[in-house]
XYZ file of C-alpha atoms in Angstrom:
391
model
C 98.544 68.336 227.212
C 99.659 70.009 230.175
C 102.487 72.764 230.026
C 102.859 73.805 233.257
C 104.919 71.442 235.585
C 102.391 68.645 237.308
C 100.915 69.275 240.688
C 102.668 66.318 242.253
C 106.193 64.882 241.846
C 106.580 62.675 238.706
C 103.211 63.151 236.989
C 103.357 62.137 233.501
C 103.053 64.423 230.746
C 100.299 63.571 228.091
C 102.023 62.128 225.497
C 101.400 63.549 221.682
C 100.902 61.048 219.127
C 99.732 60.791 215.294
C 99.740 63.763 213.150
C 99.908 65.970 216.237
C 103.150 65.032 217.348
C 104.391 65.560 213.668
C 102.912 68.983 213.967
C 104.187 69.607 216.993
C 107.455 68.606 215.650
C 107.647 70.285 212.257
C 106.879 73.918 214.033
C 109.334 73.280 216.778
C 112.136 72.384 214.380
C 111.316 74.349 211.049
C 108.942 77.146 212.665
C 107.203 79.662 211.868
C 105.529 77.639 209.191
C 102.303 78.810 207.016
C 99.413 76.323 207.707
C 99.718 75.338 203.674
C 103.251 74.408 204.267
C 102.410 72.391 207.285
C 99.351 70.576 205.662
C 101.605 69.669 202.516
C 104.201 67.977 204.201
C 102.529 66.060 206.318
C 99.355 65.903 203.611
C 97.086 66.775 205.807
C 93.574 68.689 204.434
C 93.302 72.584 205.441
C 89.935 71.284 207.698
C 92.209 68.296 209.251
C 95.459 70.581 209.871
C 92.823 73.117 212.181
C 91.250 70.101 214.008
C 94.907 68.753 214.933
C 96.548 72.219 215.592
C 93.454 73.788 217.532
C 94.719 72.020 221.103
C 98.213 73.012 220.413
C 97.622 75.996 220.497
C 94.620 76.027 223.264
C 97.565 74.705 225.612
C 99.924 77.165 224.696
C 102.969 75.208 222.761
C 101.797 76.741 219.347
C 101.282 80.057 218.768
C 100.091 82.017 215.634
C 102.551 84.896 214.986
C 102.004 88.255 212.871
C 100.312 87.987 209.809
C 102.154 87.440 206.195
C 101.073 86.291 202.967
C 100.875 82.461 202.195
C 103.569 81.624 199.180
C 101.297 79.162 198.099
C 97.805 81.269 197.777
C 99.227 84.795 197.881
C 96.615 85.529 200.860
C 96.924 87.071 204.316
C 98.202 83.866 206.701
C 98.939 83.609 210.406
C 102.282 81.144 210.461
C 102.284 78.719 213.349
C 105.327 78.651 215.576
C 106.125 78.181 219.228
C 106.517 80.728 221.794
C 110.206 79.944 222.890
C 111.042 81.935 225.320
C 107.518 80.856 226.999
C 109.088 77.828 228.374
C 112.528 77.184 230.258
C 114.540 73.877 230.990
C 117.218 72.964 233.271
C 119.939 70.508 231.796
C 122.451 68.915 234.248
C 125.513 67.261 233.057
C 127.194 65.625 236.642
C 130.958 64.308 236.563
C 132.405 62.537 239.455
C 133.457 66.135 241.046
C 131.082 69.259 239.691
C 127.690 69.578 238.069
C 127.335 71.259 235.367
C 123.776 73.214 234.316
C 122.277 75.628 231.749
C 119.193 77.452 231.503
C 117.296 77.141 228.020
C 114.270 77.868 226.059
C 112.218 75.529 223.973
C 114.842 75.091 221.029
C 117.592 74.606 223.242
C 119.135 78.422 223.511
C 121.032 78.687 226.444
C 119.962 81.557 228.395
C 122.379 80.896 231.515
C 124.495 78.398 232.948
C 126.304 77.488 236.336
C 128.190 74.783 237.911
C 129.332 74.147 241.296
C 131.173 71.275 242.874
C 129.875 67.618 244.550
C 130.942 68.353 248.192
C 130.665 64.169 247.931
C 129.353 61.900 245.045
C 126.604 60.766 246.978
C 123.045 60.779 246.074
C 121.851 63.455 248.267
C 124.790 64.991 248.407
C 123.972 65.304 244.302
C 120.515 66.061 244.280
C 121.233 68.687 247.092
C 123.704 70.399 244.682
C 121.651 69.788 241.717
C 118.104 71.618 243.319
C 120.400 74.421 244.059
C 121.193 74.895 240.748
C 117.546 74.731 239.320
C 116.294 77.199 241.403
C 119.532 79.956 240.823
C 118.958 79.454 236.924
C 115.262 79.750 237.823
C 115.363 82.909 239.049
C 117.834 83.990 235.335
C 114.285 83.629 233.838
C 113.061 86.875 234.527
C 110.652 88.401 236.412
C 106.799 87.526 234.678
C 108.670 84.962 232.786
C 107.618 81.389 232.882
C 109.155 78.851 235.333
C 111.320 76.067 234.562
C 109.039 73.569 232.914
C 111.478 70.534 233.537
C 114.682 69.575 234.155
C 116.912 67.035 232.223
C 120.183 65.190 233.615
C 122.807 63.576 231.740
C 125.437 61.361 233.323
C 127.844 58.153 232.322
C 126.129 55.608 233.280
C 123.401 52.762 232.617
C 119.735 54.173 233.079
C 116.448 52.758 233.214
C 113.537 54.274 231.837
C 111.741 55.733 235.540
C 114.997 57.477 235.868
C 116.604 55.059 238.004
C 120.615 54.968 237.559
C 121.223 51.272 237.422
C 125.085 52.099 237.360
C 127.629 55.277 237.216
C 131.389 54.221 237.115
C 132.558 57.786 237.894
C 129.904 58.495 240.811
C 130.264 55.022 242.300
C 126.555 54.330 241.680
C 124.579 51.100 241.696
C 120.691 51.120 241.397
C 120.205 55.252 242.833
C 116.564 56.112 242.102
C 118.289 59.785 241.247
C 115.373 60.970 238.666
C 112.636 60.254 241.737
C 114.416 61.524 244.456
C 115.125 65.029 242.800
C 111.361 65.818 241.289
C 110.778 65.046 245.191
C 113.646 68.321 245.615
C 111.707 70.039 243.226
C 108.583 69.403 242.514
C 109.098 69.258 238.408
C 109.379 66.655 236.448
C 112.781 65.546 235.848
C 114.193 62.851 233.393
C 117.560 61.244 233.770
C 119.604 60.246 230.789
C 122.558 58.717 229.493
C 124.669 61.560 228.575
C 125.605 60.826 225.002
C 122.400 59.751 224.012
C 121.371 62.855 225.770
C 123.991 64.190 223.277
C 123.248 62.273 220.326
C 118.956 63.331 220.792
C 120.583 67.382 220.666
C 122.467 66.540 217.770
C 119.211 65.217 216.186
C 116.658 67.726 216.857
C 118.892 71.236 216.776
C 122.205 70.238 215.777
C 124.640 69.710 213.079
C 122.442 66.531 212.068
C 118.975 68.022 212.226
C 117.366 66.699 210.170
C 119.176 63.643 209.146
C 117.518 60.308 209.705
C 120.633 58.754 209.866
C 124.025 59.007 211.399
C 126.224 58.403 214.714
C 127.537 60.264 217.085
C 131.387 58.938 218.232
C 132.463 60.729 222.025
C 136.079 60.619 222.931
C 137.193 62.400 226.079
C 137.185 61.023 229.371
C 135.803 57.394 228.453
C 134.540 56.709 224.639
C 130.649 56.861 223.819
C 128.766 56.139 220.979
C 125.509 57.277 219.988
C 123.608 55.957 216.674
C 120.467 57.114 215.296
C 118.643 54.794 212.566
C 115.144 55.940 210.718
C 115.307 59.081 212.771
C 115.270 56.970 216.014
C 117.799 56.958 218.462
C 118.594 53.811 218.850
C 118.427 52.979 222.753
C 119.199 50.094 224.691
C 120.464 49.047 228.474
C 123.960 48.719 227.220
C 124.002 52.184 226.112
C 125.639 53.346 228.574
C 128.125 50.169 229.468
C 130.772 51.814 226.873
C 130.730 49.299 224.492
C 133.586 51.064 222.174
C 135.502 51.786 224.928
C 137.785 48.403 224.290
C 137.256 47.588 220.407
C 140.417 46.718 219.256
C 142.063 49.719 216.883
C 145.994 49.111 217.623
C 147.336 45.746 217.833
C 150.884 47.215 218.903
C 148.891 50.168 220.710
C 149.480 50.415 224.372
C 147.286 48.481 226.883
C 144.756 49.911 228.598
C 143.469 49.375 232.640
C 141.649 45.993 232.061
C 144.454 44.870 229.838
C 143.262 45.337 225.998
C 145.894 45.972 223.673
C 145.434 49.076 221.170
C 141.488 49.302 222.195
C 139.914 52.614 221.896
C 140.395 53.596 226.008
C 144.044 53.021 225.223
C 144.387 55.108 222.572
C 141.526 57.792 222.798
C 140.473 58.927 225.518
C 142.147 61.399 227.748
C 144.043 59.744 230.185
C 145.579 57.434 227.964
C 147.190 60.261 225.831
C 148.420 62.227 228.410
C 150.426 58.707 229.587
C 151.772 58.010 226.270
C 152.985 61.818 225.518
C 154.378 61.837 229.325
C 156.649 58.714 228.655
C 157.950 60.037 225.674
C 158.885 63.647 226.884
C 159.490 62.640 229.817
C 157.571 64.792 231.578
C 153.896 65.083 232.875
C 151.849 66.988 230.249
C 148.129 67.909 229.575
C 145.912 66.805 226.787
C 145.601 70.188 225.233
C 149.463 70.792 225.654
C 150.117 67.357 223.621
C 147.680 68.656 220.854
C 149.388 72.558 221.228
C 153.430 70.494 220.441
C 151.577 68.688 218.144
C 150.408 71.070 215.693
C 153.732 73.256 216.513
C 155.941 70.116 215.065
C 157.335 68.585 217.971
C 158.465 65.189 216.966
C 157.235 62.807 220.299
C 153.873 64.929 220.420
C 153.156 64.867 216.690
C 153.890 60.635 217.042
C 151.234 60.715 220.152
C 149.106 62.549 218.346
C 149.296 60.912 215.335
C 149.480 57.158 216.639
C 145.644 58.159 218.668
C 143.941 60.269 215.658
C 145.093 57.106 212.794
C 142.931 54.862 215.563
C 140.404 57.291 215.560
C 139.776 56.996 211.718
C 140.027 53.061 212.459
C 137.135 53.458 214.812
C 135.732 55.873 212.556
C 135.722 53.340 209.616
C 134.403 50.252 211.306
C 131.739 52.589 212.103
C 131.067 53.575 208.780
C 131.327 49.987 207.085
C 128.861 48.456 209.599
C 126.151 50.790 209.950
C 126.840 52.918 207.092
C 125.411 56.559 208.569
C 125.278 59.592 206.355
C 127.062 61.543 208.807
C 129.628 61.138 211.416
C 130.176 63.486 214.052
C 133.705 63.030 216.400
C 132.403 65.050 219.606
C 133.558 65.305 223.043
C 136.547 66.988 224.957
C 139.396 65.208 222.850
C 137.681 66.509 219.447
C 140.772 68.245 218.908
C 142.623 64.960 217.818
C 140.353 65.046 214.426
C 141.780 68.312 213.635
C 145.339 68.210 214.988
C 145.755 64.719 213.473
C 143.912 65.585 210.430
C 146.348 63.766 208.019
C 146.247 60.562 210.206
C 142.368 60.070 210.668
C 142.066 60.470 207.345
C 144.756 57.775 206.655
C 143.145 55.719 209.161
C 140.045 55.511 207.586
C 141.137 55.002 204.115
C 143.252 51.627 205.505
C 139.333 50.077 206.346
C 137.351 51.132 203.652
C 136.577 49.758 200.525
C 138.096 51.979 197.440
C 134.316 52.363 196.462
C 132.528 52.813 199.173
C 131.343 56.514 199.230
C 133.662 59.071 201.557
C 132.896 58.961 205.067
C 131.097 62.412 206.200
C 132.810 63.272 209.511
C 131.662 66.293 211.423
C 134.356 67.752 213.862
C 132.484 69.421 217.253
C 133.915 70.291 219.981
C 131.974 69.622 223.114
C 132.697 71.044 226.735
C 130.006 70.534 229.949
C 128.014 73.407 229.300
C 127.072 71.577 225.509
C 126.931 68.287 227.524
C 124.258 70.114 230.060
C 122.153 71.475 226.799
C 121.796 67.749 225.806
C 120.684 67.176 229.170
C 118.275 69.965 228.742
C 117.246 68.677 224.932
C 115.875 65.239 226.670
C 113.529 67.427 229.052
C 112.376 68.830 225.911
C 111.693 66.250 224.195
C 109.636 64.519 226.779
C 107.695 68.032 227.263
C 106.930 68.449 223.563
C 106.258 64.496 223.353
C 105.321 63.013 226.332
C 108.373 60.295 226.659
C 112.373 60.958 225.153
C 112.828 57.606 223.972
């Protein structure tokens, strides 16, 4: 498997497969690991766990680190790990107005990050910006440190599997072949994603759900997203990045929202719509994180705002829950802060649309800005490194 990045634009990596991608895997997440350790849970023979690791770590992903004594035998080991700050990646999260990017090693650590604004949502205007960016957080590396390996991109939208953005609504795109026309900028191989399953893959692999096979991944900020993951796979599809949740019905005396849904989740969730509602009742124009600040200090018309949006939350949160049943919830995205601040509601809100016996609903509060969306950006380039695809 090559590590380095290929000698011409949009050469494919060599995919891992079989026990060596669980290797691969179980060092990556879990590492450094003992070679007993490693053969027992993925029961693999001592002979067979050498064969399988020996081109790991001829390429360079594995390394053995110092010497310590197996747990199991009580004799002098060499633990397999991987050398993470041996490779860097480039995650891009792009609104309508700025990109957003971070520098990161091989589990995700950002090292740096930058952003700078789109002079003009157009593709080249984007890819311009975007190149820039690569080759400043290039250069954070280090001097006799590994280049950037590749470079991930997250953005709202529909995207097809050769990176071509089949739709953005906030860029204005409509079939952009982005992912080709930027390894062309850079020469590396670059992988464009769907941000929240971009998202929803960090969560999975160096998250707050690493290492659960199953649970989903609920987005409220500027639009709503939803991200699922089932038997450890996430599950992707076409209309993954169509917004599906955006207008499921939470409210039916909720406000309407653009395309005329009453009480849907872009009526009541996202952003916009509570910085409209909170307006009208003070009176006033006021920010989303000035609603959630009167809120949580008691005033009356802010606390009802917030209130009214975080009880539809734990709707949304519930229907969830009864029709996939995850083990974990997590509520991420720039309005996170509704979970919290409307505590008392959410909770409410879910216990209207559950059973009495069905098992509490686990919900994980994170609050995401860009730079986290970027890192999920940058999570996808891993994957497809370590893997050889990211779906």
């Amino acid at each position: 498997m090559s590590l380095t990045a290929p000698a011409r634009p949009g050469a494919a990596w060599t995919p891992l497969t079989g026990p060596a991608h669980s290797i691969a895997l179980e060092v990556l997440l879990d590492g450094p690991l003992p070679r007993s350790e490693l053969a027992r849970r993925l029961e693999l023979s001592p002979g067979s766990l050498t064969r399988l690791s020996r081109p790991l770590l001829d390429s360079g992903l594995l390394v053995e680190t110092t010497g310590v004594c197996d747990p199991v035998s009580g004799r002098p080991t060499r633990p397999l790990d991987v050398e993470e700050d041996g490779h860097h990646f480039v995650g891009v999260k792009l609104t309508a107005d700025t990109a957003y990017a971070v520098l990161t090693t091989l589990r995700a650590r950002v090292v740096a990050e930058l952003q700078a604004p789109l002079p003009d949502r157009s593709p080249a205007a984007c890819v311009a910006v975007v190149g820039e960016l690569v080759r400043s957080l290039a250069a954070c590396a280090g001097p006799g440190r590994p280049g950037v390996r590749a470079v991930g991109v997250g953005l709202g939208g529909r995207v097809a599997r050769d990176g071509e953005v089949l739709s953005a609504r906030y860029l204005g795109w409509e079939s952009v072949p982005f992912g080709r026309a930027l390894e062309a900028e850079l020469g590396l191989p670059v992988v464009v994603d769907n941000d929240v399953l971009s998202l929803t893959r960090a969560e999975q692999w160096f998250g707050t759900a690493r290492r659960c096979d199953h649970f989903a991944v609920v987005v409220v900020g500027t639009g709503v997203g939803y991200g699922l993951v089932v038997h450890d796979e996430v599950l992707d599809h076409p209309d993954a990045g169509v917004g599906l949740l955006g207008h499921f019905p939470l409210d039916p005396t909720g406000p309407l929202c653009p395309d005329g849904h009453t009480g849907c989740a872009e009526a009541m969730l996202t952003r916009e719509a509570v910085e409209v509602r909170a307006g009208l009742a003070l009176r006033r124009p006021v920010a989303f994180d000035e609603v959630l600040g009167l809120a949580a200090a008691g005033e009356p018309l802010a606390r009802r705002v917030v209130d009214d949006s975080a009880r539809a939350l734990g709707v949304l949160l519930a229907a969830i829950g009864n029709l996939t049943m995850p083990r974990k919830v997590l509520v991420s995205g720039e309005n996170a802060g509704l979970a919290e601040v409307g505590a008392e509601a959410l909770r409410a809100g879910i216990r209207a649309h559950r059973h009495p016996h069905a098992s509490e609903l686990d919900v994980d509060v994170q609050h995401t800005g860009f730079p986290e969306w970027a890192r999920g950006a940058a999570v996808t380039a891993i994957r497809t490194f370590v893997l050889g695809h990211h779906r």
